[in-house]
GROMACS .gro file of C-alpha atoms in nm:
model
  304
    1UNK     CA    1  12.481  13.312  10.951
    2UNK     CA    2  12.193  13.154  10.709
    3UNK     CA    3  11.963  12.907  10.967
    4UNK     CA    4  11.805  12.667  10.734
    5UNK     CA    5  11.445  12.442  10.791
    6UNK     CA    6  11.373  12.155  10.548
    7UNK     CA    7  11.080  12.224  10.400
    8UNK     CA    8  10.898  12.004  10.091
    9UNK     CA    9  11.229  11.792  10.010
   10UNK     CA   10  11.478  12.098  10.055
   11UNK     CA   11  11.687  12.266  10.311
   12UNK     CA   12  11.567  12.637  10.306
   13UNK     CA   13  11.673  12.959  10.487
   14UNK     CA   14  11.433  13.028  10.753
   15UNK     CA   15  11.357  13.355  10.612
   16UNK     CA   16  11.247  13.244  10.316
   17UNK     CA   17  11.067  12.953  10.468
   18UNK     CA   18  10.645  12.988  10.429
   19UNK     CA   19  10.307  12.805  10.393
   20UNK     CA   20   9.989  12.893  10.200
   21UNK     CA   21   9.766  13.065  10.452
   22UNK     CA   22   9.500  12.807  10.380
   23UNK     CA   23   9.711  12.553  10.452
   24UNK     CA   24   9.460  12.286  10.651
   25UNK     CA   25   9.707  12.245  10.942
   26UNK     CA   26   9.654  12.612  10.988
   27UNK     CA   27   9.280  12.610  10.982
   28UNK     CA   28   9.210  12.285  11.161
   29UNK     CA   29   9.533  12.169  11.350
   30UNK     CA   30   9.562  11.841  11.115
   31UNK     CA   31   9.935  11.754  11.189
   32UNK     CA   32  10.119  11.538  11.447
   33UNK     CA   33  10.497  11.650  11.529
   34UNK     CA   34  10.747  11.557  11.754
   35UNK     CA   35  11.026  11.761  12.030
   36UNK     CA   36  11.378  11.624  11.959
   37UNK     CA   37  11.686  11.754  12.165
   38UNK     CA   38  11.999  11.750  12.038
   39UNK     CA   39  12.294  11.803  12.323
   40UNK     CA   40  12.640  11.909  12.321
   41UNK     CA   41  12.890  11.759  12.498
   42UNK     CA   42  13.181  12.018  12.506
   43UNK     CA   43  13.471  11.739  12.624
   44UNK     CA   44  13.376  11.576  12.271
   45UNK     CA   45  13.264  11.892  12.091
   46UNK     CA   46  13.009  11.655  11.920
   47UNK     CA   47  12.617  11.749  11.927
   48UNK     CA   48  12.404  11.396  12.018
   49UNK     CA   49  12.069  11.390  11.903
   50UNK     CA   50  11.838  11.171  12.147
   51UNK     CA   51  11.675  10.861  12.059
   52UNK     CA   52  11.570  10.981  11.717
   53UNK     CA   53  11.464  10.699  11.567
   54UNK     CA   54  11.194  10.658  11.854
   55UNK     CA   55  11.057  10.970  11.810
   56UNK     CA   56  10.982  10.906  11.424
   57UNK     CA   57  10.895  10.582  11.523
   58UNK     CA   58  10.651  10.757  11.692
   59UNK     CA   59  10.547  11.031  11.451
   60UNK     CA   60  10.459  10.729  11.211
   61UNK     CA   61  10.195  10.620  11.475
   62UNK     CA   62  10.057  10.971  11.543
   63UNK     CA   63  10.025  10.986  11.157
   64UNK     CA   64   9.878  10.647  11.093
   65UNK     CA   65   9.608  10.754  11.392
   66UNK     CA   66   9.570  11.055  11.150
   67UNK     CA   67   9.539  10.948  10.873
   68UNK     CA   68   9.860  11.050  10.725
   69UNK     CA   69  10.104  10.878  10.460
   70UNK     CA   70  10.490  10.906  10.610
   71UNK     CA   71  10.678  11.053  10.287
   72UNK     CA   72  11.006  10.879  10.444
   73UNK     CA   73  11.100  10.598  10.645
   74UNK     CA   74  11.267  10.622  10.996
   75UNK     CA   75  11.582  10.590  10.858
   76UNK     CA   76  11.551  10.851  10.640
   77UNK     CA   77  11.376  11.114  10.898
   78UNK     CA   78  11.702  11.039  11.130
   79UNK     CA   79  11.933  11.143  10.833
   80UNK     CA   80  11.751  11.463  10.726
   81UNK     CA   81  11.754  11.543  11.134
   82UNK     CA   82  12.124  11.490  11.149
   83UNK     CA   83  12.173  11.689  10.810
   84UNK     CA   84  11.986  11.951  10.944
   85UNK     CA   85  12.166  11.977  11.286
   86UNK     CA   86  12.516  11.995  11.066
   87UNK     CA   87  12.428  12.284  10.840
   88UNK     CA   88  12.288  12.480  11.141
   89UNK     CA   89  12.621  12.421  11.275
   90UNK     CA   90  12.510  12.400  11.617
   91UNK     CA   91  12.786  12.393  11.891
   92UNK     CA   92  12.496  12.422  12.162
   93UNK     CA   93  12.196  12.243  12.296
   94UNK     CA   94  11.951  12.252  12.044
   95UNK     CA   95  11.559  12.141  11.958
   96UNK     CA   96  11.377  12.014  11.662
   97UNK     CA   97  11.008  12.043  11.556
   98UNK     CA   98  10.934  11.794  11.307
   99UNK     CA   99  10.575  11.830  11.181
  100UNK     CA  100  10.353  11.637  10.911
  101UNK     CA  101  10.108  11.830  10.817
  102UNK     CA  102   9.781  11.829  10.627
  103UNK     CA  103   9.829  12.061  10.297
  104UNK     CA  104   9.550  12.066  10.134
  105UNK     CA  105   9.412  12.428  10.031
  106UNK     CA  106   9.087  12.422  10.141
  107UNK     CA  107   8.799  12.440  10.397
  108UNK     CA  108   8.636  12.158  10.601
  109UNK     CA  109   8.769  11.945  10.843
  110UNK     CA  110   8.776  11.656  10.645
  111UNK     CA  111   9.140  11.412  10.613
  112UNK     CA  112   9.056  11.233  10.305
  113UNK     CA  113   9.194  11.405   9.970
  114UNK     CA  114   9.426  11.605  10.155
  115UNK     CA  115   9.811  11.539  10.087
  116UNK     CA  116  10.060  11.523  10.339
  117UNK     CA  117  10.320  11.730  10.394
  118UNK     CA  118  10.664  11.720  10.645
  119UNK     CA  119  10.911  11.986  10.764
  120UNK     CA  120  11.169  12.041  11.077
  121UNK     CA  121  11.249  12.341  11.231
  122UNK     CA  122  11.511  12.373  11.480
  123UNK     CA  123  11.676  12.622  11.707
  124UNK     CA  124  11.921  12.703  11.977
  125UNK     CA  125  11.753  12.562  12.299
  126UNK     CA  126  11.845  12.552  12.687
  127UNK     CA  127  11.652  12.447  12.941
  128UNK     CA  128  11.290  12.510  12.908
  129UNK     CA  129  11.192  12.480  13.247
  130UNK     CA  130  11.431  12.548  13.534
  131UNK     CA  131  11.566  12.196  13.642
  132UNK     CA  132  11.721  12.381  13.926
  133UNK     CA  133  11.491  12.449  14.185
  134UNK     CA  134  11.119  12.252  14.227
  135UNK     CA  135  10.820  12.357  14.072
  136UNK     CA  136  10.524  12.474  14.225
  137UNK     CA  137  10.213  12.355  14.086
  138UNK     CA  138   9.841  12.323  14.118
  139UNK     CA  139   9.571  12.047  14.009
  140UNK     CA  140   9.400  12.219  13.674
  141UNK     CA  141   8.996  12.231  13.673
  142UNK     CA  142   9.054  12.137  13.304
  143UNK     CA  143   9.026  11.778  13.187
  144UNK     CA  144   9.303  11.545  12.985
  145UNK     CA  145   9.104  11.485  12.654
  146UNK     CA  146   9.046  11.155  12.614
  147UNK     CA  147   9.151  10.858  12.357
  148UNK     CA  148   8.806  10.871  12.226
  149UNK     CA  149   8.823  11.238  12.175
  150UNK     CA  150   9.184  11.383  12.088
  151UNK     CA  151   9.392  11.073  12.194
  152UNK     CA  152   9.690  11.193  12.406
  153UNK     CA  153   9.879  10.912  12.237
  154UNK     CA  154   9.916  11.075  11.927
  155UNK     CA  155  10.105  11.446  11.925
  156UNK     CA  156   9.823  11.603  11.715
  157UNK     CA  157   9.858  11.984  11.690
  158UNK     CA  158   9.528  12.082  11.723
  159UNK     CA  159   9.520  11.825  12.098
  160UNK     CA  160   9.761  12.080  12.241
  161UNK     CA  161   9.490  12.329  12.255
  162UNK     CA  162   9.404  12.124  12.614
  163UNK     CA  163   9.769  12.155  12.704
  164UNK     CA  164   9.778  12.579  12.619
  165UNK     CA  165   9.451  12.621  12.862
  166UNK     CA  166   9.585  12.417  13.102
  167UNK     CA  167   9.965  12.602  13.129
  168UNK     CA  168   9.793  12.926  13.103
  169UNK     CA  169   9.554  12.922  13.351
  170UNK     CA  170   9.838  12.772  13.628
  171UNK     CA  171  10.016  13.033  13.541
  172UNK     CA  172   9.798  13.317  13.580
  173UNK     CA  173   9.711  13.157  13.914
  174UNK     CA  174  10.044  13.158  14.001
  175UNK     CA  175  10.165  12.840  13.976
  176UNK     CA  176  10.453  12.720  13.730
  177UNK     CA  177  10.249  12.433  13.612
  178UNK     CA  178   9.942  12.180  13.622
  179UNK     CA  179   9.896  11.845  13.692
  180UNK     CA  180   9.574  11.708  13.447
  181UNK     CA  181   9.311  11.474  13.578
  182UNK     CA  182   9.075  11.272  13.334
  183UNK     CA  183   8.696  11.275  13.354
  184UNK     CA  184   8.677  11.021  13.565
  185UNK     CA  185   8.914  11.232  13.837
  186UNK     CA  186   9.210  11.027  13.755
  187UNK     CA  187   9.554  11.168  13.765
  188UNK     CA  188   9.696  11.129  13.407
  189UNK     CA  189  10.046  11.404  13.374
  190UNK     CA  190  10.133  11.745  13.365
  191UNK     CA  191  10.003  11.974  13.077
  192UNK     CA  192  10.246  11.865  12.844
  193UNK     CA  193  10.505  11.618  13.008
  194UNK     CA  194  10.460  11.278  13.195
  195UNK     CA  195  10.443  11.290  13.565
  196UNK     CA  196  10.666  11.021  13.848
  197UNK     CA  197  10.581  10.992  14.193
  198UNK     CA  198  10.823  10.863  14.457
  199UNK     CA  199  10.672  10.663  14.735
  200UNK     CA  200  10.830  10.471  14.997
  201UNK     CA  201  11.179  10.471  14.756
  202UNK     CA  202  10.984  10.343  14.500
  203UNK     CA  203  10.853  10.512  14.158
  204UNK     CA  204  10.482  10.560  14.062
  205UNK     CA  205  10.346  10.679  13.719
  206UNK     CA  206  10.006  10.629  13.542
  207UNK     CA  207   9.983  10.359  13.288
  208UNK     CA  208  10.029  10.342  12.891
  209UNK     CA  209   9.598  10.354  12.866
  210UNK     CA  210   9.613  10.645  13.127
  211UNK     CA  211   9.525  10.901  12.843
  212UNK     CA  212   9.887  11.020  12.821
  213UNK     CA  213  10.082  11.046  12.542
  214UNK     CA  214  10.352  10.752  12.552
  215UNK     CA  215  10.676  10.959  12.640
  216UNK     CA  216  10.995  10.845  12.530
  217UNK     CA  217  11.149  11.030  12.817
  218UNK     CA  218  10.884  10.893  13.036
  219UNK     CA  219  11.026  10.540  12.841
  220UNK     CA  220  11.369  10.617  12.925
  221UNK     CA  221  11.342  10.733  13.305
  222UNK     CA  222  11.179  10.387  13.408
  223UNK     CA  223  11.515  10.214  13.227
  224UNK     CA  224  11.733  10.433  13.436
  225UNK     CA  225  11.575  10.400  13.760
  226UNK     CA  226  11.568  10.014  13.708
  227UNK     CA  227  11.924   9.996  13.544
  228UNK     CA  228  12.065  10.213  13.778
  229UNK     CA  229  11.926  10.299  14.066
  230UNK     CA  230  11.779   9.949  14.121
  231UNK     CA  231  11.419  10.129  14.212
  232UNK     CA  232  11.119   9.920  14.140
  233UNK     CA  233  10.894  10.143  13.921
  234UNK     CA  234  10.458  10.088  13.917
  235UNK     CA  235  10.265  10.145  13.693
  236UNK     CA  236   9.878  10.244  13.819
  237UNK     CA  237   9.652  10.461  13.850
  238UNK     CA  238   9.705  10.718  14.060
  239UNK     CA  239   9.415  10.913  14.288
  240UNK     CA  240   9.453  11.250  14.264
  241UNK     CA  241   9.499  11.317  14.750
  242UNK     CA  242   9.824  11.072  14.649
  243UNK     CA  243  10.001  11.383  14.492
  244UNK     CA  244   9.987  11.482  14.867
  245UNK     CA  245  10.162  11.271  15.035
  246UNK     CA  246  10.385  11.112  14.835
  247UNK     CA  247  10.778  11.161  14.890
  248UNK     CA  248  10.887  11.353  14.631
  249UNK     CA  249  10.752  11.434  14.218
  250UNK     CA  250  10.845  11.513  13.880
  251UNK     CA  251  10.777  11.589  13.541
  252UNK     CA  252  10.989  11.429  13.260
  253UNK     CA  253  10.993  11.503  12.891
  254UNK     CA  254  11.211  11.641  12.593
  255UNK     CA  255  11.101  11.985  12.686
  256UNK     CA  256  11.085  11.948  13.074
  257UNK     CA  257  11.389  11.695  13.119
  258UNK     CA  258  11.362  11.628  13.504
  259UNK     CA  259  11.154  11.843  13.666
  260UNK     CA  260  11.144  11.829  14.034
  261UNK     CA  261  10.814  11.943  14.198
  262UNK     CA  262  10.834  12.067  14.535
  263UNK     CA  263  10.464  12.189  14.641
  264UNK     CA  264  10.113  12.066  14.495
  265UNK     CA  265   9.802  12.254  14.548
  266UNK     CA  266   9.977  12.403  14.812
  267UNK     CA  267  10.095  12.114  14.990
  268UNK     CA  268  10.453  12.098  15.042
  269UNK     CA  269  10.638  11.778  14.969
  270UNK     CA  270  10.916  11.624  15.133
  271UNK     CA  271  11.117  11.908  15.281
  272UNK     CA  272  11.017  12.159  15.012
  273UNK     CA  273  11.340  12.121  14.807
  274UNK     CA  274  11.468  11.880  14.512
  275UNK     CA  275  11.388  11.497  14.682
  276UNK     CA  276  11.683  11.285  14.614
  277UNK     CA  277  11.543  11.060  14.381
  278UNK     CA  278  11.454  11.315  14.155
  279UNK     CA  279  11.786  11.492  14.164
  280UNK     CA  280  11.965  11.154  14.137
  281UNK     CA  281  11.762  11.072  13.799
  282UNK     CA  282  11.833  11.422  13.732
  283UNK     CA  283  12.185  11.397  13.707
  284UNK     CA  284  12.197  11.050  13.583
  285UNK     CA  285  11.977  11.176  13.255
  286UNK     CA  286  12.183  11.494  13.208
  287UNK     CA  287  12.500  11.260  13.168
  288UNK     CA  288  12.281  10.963  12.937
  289UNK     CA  289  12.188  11.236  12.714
  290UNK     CA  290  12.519  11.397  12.643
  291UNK     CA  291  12.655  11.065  12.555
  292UNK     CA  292  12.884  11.034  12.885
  293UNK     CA  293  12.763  10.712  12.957
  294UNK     CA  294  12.895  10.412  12.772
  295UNK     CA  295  12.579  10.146  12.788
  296UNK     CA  296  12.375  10.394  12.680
  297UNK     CA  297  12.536  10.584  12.406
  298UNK     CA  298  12.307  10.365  12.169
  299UNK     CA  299  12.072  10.644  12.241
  300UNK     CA  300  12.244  10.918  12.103
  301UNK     CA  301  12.295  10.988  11.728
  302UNK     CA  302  12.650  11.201  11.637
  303UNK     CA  303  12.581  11.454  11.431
  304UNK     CA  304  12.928  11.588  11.345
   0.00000   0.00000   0.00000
């Protein structure tokens, strides 16, 4: 079966799919993209993408940060997704990649004279981190770049270099992931998904101008917990020895989902297993995103 990617205007078969090698993305990392799940919910054999128009809404503000011109409007971007999704013919979770991209043939790092460019890839995706069982994870000696460097707020390609050193290095240390401090030793997320804390049965995370990017997950978690769970949710900063003691963690994003996190820097939280906040939220999200939850079905875009 043909898998297609749009691709300068056109849906394309993958294999056919390509970019100049001196593409300027390529050289330089000059693009901003987003992760988009799409879920299937078997009882209605219908896929649901997730709060699509959020994510291009913001793309556009990655791009205007870089910038980018938008060669479509949100509405637009949510009807190639869908499009997409349909001639895949997915009857399975799946993920999307959209990407605009600097195309400009040449060399220099330069964004001015240098056209813009968009395409989506997508694929057959489960879960990318076990949501099962709690994560072990350390506290990386690498830094969050900052707003004034690479801001976090923007998904720029060439940003997730921080994100790659970060993963790898907890992982050849053992550890499933990293939680990221800035320079001033500030806790800011995970290497490449926003982090929750639960304290005294009520939810911590780091704040919008924390140097993390903006999560619509993140965005969607603190709704739940308030709408449903009736927790009161702070946003602060958060000192890094507070990882230690708190009640129970997590990592949330389109990738990650709910992540429960069971032991930091060796420290053991809670009991060592999934905390019941977290595996309350967990369940609660899993059903939100499949469209098996009336209020907030809003969220989720049909695609057949």
């Amino acid at each position: 079966m043909t898998e297609y990617v749009f691709l300068n205007g056109e849906y394309v078969d993958i294999t056919k799919a390509s970019l100049p090698v001196r593409t300027h993305a390529f050289l330089y990392g000059t693009a901003v993209f987003e992760g988009i799940r799409a879920y299937w919910n078997e009882d209605e054999k219908q896929l649901y993408a997730f709060r699509v128009p959020e994510h291009y809404e913001r793309l556009l503000r990655s791009a205007k940060i870089m910038y980018m011109e938008s060669p479509y409007t949100v509405e637009e971007y949510c009807k190639i997704t869908r499009d997409l999704l349909a001639k895949n013919n997915y009857k399975e979770d799946a993920y999307m990649r959209p990407t605009l991209y600097k195309s400009a043939q040449k060399v220099g790092p330069g964004l001015y004279d240098n056209p813009d460019s968009f395409l989506i890839i997508s694929n057959k995706m489960g879960d990318y981190i076990d949501t099962s069982k709690g994560l072990k994870v350390c506290v990386s000696s690498w830094r969050r770049n900052s707003d004034n460097a690479i801001p976090p707020r923007a998904k720029v390609a060439g940003g997730y270099a921080n994100a790659a050193l970060i993963k790898t290095d907890a992982h050849y240390a053992g550890f499933d992931d990293a939680i990221v401090l800035d320079e001033a030793g500030q806790v800011t997320e995970g290497s490449a998904m926003n982090l929750f804390l639960v304290q005294n049965g009520k939810l911590v995370t780091t704040m919008k101008t924390d140097n993390i990017l903006i999560g619509i997950t993140r965005n969607t978690i603190i709704e739940l917990a308030k709408d449903i769970l009736g927790l009161e949710v702070e946003e602060r900063a958060i000192d890094r020895t507070e990882l230690y003691i708190s009640d129970e963690a997590f990592y949330c994003g389109t990738g990650a989902q709910v992540s429960p996190i069971v032991n930091i820097d060796n420290r053991i939280l809670g009991d060592g297993t999934v905390g019941p906040v977290a595996k309350e939220l967990q369940k609660i999200y899993f059903d939100v995103v499949k469209g098996r939850v009336p209020k907030y079905k809003k969220w989720c875009m049909p695609v057949y």
